[in-house]
PDB file of C-alpha atoms in Angstrom:
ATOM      1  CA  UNK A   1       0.000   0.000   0.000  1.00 70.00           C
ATOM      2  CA  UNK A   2       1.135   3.597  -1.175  1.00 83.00           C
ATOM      3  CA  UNK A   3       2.056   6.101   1.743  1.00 87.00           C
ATOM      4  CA  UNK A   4      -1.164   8.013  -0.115  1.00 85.00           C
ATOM      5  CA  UNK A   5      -3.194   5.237   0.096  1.00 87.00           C
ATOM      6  CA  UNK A   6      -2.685   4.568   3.793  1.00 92.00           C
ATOM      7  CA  UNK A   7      -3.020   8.448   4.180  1.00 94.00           C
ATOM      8  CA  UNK A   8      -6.614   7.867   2.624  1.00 94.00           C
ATOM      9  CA  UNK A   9      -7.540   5.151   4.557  1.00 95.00           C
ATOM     10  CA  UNK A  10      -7.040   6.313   7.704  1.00 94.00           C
ATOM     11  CA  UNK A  11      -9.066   9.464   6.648  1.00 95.00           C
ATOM     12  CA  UNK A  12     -11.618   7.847   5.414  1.00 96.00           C
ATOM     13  CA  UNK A  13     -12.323   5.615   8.321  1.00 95.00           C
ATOM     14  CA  UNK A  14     -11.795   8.821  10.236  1.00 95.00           C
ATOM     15  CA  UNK A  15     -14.734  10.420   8.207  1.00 95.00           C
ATOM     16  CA  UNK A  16     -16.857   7.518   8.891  1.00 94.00           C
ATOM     17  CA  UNK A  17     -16.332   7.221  12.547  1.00 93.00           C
ATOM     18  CA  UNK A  18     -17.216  10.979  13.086  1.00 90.00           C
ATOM     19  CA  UNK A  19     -20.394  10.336  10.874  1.00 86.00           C
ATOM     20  CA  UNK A  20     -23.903  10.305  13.045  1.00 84.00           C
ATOM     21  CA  UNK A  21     -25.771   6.927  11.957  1.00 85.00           C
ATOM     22  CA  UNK A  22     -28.732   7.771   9.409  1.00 87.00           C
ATOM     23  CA  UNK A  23     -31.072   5.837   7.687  1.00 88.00           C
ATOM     24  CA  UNK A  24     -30.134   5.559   4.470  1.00 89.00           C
ATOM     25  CA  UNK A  25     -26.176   4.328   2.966  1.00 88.00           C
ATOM     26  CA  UNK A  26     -23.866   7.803   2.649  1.00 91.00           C
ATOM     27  CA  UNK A  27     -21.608   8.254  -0.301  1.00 91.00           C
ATOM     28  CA  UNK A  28     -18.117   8.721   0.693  1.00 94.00           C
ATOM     29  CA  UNK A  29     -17.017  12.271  -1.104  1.00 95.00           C
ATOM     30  CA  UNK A  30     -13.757  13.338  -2.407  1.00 96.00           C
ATOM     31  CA  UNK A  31     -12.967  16.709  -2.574  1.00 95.00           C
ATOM     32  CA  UNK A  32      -9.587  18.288  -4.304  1.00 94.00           C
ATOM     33  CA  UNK A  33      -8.564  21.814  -3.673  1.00 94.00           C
ATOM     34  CA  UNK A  34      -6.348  23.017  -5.928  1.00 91.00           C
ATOM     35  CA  UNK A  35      -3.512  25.999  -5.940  1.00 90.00           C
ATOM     36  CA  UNK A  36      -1.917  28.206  -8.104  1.00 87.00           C
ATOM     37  CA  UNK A  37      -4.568  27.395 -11.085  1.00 85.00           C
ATOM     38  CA  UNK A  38      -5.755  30.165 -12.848  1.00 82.00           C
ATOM     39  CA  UNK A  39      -9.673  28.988 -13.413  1.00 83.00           C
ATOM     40  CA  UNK A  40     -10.383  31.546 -16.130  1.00 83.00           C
ATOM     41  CA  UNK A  41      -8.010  29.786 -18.409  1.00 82.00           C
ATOM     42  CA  UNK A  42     -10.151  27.043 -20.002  1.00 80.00           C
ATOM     43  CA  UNK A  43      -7.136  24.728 -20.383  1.00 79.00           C
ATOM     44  CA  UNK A  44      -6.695  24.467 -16.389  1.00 81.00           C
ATOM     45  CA  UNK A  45     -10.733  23.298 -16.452  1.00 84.00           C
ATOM     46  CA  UNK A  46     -11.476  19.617 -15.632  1.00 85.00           C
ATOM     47  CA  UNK A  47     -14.147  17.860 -16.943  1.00 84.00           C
ATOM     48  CA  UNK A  48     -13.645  14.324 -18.323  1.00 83.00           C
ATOM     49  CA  UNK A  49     -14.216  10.531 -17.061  1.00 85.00           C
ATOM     50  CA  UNK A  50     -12.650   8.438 -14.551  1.00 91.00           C
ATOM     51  CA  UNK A  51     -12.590   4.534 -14.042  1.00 89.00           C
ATOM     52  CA  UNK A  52     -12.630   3.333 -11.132  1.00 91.00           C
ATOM     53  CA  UNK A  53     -10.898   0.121 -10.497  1.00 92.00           C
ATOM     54  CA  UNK A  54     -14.019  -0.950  -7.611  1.00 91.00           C
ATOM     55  CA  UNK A  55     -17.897  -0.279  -8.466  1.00 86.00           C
ATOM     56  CA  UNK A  56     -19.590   2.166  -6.000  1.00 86.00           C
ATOM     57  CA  UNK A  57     -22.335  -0.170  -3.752  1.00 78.00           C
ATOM     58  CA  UNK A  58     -25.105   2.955  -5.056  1.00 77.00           C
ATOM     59  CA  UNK A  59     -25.978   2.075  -8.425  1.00 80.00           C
ATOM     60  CA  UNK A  60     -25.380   4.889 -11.278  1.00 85.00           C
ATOM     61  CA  UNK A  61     -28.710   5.846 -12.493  1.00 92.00           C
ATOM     62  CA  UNK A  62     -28.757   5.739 -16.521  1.00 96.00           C
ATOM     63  CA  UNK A  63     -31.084   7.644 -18.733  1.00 97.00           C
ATOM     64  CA  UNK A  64     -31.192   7.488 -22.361  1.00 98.00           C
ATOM     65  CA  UNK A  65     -32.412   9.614 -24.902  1.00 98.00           C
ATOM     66  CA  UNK A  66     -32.844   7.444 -28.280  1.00 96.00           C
ATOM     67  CA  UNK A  67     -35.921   6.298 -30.926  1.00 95.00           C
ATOM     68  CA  UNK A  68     -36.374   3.003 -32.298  1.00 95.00           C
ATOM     69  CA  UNK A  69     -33.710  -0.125 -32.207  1.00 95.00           C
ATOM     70  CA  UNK A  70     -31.432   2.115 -30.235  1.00 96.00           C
ATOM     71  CA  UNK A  71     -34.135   2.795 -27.915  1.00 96.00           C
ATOM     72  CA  UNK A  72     -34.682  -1.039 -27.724  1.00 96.00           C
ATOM     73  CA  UNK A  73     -31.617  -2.192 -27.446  1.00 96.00           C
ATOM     74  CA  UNK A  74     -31.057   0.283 -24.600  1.00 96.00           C
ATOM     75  CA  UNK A  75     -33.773  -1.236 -22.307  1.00 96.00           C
ATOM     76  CA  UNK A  76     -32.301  -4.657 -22.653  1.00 95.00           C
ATOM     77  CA  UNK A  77     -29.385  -3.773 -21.597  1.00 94.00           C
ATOM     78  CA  UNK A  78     -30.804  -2.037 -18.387  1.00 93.00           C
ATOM     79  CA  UNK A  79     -31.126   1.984 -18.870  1.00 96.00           C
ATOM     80  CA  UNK A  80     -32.957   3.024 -16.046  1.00 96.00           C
ATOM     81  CA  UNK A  81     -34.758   5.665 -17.920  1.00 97.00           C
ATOM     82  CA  UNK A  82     -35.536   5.642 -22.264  1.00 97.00           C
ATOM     83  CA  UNK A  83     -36.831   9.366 -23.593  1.00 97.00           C
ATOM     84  CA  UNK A  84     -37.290   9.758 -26.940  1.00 97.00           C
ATOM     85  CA  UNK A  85     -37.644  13.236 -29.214  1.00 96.00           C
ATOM     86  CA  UNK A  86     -41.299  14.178 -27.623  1.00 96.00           C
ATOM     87  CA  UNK A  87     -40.809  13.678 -23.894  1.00 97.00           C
ATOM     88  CA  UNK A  88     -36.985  15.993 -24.628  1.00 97.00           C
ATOM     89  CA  UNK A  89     -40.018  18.374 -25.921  1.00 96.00           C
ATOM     90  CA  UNK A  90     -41.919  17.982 -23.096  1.00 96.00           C
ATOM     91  CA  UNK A  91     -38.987  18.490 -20.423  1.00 95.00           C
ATOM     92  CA  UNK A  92     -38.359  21.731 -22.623  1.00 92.00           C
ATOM     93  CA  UNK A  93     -41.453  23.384 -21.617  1.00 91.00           C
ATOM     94  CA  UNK A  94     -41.496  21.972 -17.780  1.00 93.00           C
ATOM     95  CA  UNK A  95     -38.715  23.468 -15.817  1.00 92.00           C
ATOM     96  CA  UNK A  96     -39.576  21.390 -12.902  1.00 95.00           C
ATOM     97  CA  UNK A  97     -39.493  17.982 -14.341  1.00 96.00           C
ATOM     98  CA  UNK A  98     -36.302  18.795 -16.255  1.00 95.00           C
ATOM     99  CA  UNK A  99     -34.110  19.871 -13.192  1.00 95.00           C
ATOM    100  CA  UNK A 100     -35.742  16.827 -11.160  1.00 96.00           C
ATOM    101  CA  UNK A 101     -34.764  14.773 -13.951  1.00 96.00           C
ATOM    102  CA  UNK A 102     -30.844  15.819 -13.872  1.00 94.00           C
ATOM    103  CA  UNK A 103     -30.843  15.538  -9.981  1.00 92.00           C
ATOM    104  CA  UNK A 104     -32.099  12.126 -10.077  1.00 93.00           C
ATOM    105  CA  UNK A 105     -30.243  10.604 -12.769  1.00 94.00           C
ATOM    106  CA  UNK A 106     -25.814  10.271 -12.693  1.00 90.00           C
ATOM    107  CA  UNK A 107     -25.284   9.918 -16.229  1.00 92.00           C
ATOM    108  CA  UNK A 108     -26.724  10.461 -19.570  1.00 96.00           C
ATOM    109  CA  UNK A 109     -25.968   8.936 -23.227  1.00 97.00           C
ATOM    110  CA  UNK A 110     -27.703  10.001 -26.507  1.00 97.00           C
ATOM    111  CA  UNK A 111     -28.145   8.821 -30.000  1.00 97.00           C
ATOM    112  CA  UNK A 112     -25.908  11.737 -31.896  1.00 97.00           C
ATOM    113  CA  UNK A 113     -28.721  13.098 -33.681  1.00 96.00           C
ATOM    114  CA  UNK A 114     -30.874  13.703 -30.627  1.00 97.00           C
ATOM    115  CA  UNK A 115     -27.802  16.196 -29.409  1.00 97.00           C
ATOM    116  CA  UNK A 116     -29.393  19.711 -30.616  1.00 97.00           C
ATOM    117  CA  UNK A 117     -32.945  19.430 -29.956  1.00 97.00           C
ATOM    118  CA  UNK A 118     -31.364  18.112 -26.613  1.00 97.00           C
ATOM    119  CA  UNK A 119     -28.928  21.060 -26.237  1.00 96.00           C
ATOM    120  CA  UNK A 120     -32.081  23.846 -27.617  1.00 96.00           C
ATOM    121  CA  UNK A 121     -34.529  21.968 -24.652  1.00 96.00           C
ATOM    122  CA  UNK A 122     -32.088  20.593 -21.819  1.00 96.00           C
ATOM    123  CA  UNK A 123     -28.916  22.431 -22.052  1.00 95.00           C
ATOM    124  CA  UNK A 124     -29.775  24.877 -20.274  1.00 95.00           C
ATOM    125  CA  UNK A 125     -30.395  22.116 -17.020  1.00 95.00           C
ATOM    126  CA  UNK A 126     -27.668  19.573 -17.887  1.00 94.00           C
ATOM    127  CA  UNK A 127     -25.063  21.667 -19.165  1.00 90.00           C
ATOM    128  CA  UNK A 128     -24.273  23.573 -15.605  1.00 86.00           C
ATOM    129  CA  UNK A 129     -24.531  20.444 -13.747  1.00 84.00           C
ATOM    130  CA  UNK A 130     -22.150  18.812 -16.326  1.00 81.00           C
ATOM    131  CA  UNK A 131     -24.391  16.218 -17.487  1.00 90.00           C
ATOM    132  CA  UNK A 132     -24.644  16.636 -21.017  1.00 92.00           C
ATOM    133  CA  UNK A 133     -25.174  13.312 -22.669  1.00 95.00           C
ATOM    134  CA  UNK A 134     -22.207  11.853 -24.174  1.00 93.00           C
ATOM    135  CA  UNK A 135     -22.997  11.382 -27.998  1.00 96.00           C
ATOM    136  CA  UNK A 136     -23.485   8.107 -29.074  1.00 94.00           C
ATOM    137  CA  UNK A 137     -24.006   7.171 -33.628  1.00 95.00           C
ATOM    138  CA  UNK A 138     -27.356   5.591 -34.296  1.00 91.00           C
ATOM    139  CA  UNK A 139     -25.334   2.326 -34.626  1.00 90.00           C
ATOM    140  CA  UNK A 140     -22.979   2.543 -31.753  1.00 91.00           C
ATOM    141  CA  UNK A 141     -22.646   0.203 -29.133  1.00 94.00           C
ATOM    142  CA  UNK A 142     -25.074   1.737 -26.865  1.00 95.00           C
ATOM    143  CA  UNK A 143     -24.706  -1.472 -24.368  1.00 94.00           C
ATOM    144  CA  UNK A 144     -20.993  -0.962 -24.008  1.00 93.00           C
ATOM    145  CA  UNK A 145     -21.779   2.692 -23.336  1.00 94.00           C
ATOM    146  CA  UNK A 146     -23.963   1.992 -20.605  1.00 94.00           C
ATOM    147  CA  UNK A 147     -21.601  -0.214 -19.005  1.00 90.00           C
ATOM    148  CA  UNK A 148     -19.039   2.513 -19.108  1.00 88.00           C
ATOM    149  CA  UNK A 149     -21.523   4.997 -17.447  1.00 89.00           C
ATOM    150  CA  UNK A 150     -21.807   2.624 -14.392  1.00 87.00           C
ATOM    151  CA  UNK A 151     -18.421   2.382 -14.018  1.00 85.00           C
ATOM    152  CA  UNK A 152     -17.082   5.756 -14.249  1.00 86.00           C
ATOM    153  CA  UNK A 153     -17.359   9.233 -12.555  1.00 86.00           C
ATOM    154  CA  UNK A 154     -16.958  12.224 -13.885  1.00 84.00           C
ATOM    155  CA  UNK A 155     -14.647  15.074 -12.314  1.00 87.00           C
ATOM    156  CA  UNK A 156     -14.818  18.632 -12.949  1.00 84.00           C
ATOM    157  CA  UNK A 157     -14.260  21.910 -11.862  1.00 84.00           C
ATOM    158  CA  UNK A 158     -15.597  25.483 -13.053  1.00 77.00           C
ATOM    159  CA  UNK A 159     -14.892  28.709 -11.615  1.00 80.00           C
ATOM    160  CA  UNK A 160     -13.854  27.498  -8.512  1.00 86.00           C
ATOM    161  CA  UNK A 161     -10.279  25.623  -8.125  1.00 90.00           C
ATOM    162  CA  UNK A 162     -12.391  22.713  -6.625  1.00 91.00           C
ATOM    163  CA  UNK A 163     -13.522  18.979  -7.575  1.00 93.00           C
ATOM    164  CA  UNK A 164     -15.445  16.742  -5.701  1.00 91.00           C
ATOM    165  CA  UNK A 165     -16.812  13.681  -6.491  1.00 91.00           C
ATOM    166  CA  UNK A 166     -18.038  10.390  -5.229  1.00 91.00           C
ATOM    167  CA  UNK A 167     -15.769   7.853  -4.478  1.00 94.00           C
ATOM    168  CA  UNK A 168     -17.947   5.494  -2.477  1.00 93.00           C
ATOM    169  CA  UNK A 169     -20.245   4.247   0.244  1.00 93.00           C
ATOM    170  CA  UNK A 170     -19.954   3.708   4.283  1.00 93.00           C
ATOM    171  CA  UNK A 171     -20.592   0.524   3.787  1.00 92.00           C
ATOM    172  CA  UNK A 172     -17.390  -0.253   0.844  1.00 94.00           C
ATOM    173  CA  UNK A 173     -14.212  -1.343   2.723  1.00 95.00           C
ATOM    174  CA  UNK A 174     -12.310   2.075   3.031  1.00 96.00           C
ATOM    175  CA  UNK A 175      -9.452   0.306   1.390  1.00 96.00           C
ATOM    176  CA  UNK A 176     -11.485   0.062  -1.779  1.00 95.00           C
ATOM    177  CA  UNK A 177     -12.344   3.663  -1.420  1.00 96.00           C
ATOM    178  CA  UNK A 178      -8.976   4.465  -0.827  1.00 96.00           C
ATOM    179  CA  UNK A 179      -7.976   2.984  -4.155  1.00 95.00           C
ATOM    180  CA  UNK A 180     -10.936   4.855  -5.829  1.00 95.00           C
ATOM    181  CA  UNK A 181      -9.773   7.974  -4.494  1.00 96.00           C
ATOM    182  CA  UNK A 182      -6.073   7.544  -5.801  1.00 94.00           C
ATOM    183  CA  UNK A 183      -7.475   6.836  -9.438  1.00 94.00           C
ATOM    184  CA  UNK A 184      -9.604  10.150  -9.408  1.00 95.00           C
ATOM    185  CA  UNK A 185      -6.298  12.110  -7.875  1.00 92.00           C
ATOM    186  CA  UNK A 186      -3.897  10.614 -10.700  1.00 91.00           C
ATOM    187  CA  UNK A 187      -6.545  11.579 -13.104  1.00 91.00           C
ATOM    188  CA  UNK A 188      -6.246  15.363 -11.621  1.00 91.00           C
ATOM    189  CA  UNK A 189      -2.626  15.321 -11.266  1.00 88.00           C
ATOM    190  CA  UNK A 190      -2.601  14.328 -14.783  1.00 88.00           C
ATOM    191  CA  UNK A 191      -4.550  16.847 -15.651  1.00 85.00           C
ATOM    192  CA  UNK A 192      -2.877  19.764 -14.047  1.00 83.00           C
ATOM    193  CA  UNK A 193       0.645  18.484 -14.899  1.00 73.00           C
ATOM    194  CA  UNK A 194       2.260  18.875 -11.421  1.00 70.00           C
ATOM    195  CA  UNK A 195       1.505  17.544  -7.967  1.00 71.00           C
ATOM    196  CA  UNK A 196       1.931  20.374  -6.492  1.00 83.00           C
ATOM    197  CA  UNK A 197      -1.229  22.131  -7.606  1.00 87.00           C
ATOM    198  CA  UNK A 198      -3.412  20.036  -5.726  1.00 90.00           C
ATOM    199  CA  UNK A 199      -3.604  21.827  -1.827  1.00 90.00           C
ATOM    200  CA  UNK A 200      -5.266  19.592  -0.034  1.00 94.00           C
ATOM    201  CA  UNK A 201      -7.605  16.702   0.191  1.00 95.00           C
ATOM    202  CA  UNK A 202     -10.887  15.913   2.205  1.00 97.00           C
ATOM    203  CA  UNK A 203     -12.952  12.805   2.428  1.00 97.00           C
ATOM    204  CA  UNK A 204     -16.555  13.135   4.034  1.00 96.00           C
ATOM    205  CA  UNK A 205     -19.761  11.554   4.205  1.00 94.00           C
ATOM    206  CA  UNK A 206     -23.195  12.391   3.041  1.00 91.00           C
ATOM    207  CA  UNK A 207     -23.475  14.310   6.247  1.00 91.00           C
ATOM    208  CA  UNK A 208     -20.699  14.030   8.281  1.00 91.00           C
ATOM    209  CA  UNK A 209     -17.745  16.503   8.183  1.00 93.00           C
ATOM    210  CA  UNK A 210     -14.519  16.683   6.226  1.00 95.00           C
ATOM    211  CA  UNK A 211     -11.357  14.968   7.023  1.00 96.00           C
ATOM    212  CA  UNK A 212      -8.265  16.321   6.197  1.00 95.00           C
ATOM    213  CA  UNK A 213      -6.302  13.792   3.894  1.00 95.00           C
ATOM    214  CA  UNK A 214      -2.477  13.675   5.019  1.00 89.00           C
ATOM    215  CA  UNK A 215      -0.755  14.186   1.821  1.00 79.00           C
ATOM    216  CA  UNK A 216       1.992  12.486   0.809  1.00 65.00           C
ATOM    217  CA  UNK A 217       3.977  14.126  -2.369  1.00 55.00           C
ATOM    218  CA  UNK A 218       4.583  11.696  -5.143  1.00 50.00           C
TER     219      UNK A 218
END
């Protein structure tokens, strides 16, 4: 085990020992400040995937937009949600459905030629939360893509020299966490090109507070 690892274990078991009990499963949060990055520049903005080597225990909600066989084919293989061209039309004209719809759902894939009626009716939801759909041809593997979805997260950061993300549950061993947490940081470090513009690291729960990660320069 990396000296960052262990440093992320201990946090982590940390954050879930000064977590009250609730009654429902927390996600385990990672969250990445970052220094000397100058956020107006649109090259030091993060937003791309991450695999993580262990599945979080919450399952990653799936909705679909798509029409016919890709439609089909996308309910076999387990979307959670299907919307075709009218209901994108629909969530255009109801605010209210459209912003419970990105809250509720973790990822979202479309059939390429569903993208601009989807930007012209959803953007305006999806694209600040960064869940714009990731483009998919009308004879792509749409199955592959969904498997993809479940096994990623995506990191970003805006303005604000921040990312957070989820990383896992209270109830994951915090070793697997740990190991989740190290992908997402490579990713960042990768990223950013140095080490040394990430400031510090904090694990939490749901609704516990943050725990300072002891870092550990690479």
């Amino acid at each position: 085990m990396s000296a960052l690892c262990e440093s992320l274990v201990n946090a982590i078991d940390e954050a879930k020992r000064s977590s009250k009990k609730r009654n429902f499963v927390q996600s385990i949060d990672l969250i990445i400040v970052l220094r000397d990055v100058d956020m107006k520049k649109p090259e030091n903005r993060i937003n791309e995937k991450v695999i993580l080597p262990n599945p979080i225990d919450k399952p990653v909600k799936v909705c679909v937009f798509g029409e016919g066989d890709f439609a089909l084919k996308a309910k076999e293989a387990g979307a959670d949600l299907v919307l075709g061209r009218a209901d994108i039309e629909r969530l255009g004209g109801d605010k209210k459905s459209a912003k419970k719809l990105a809250k509720e759902y973790d990822a979202f894939i479309a059939r390429a030629d569903l993208m601009p009626l989807i930007g012209r009716y959803l953007g305006p939801v999806l694209g600040p939360r960064g869940k714009m759909p990731d483009p998919i041809p009308p004879t792509g593997d749409v199955v592959s893509a969904i498997r993809q979805a479940r096994a990623c997260v995506r990191i970003r950061s805006r303005t604000q020299p921040i990312v957070q993300c989820r990383i896992g549950t209270e109830t994951m061993p915090s070793e697997k966490i740990a190991e989740n947490a190290e992908a997402i940081i490579s990713a960042v470090e990768r990223k950013l090109k140095s080490p040394h513009n990430i400031g510090a690291i904090y694990v939490k729960t749901t609704m516990g507070p943050p725990i300072k990660v002891k870092l550990t320069r690479r």
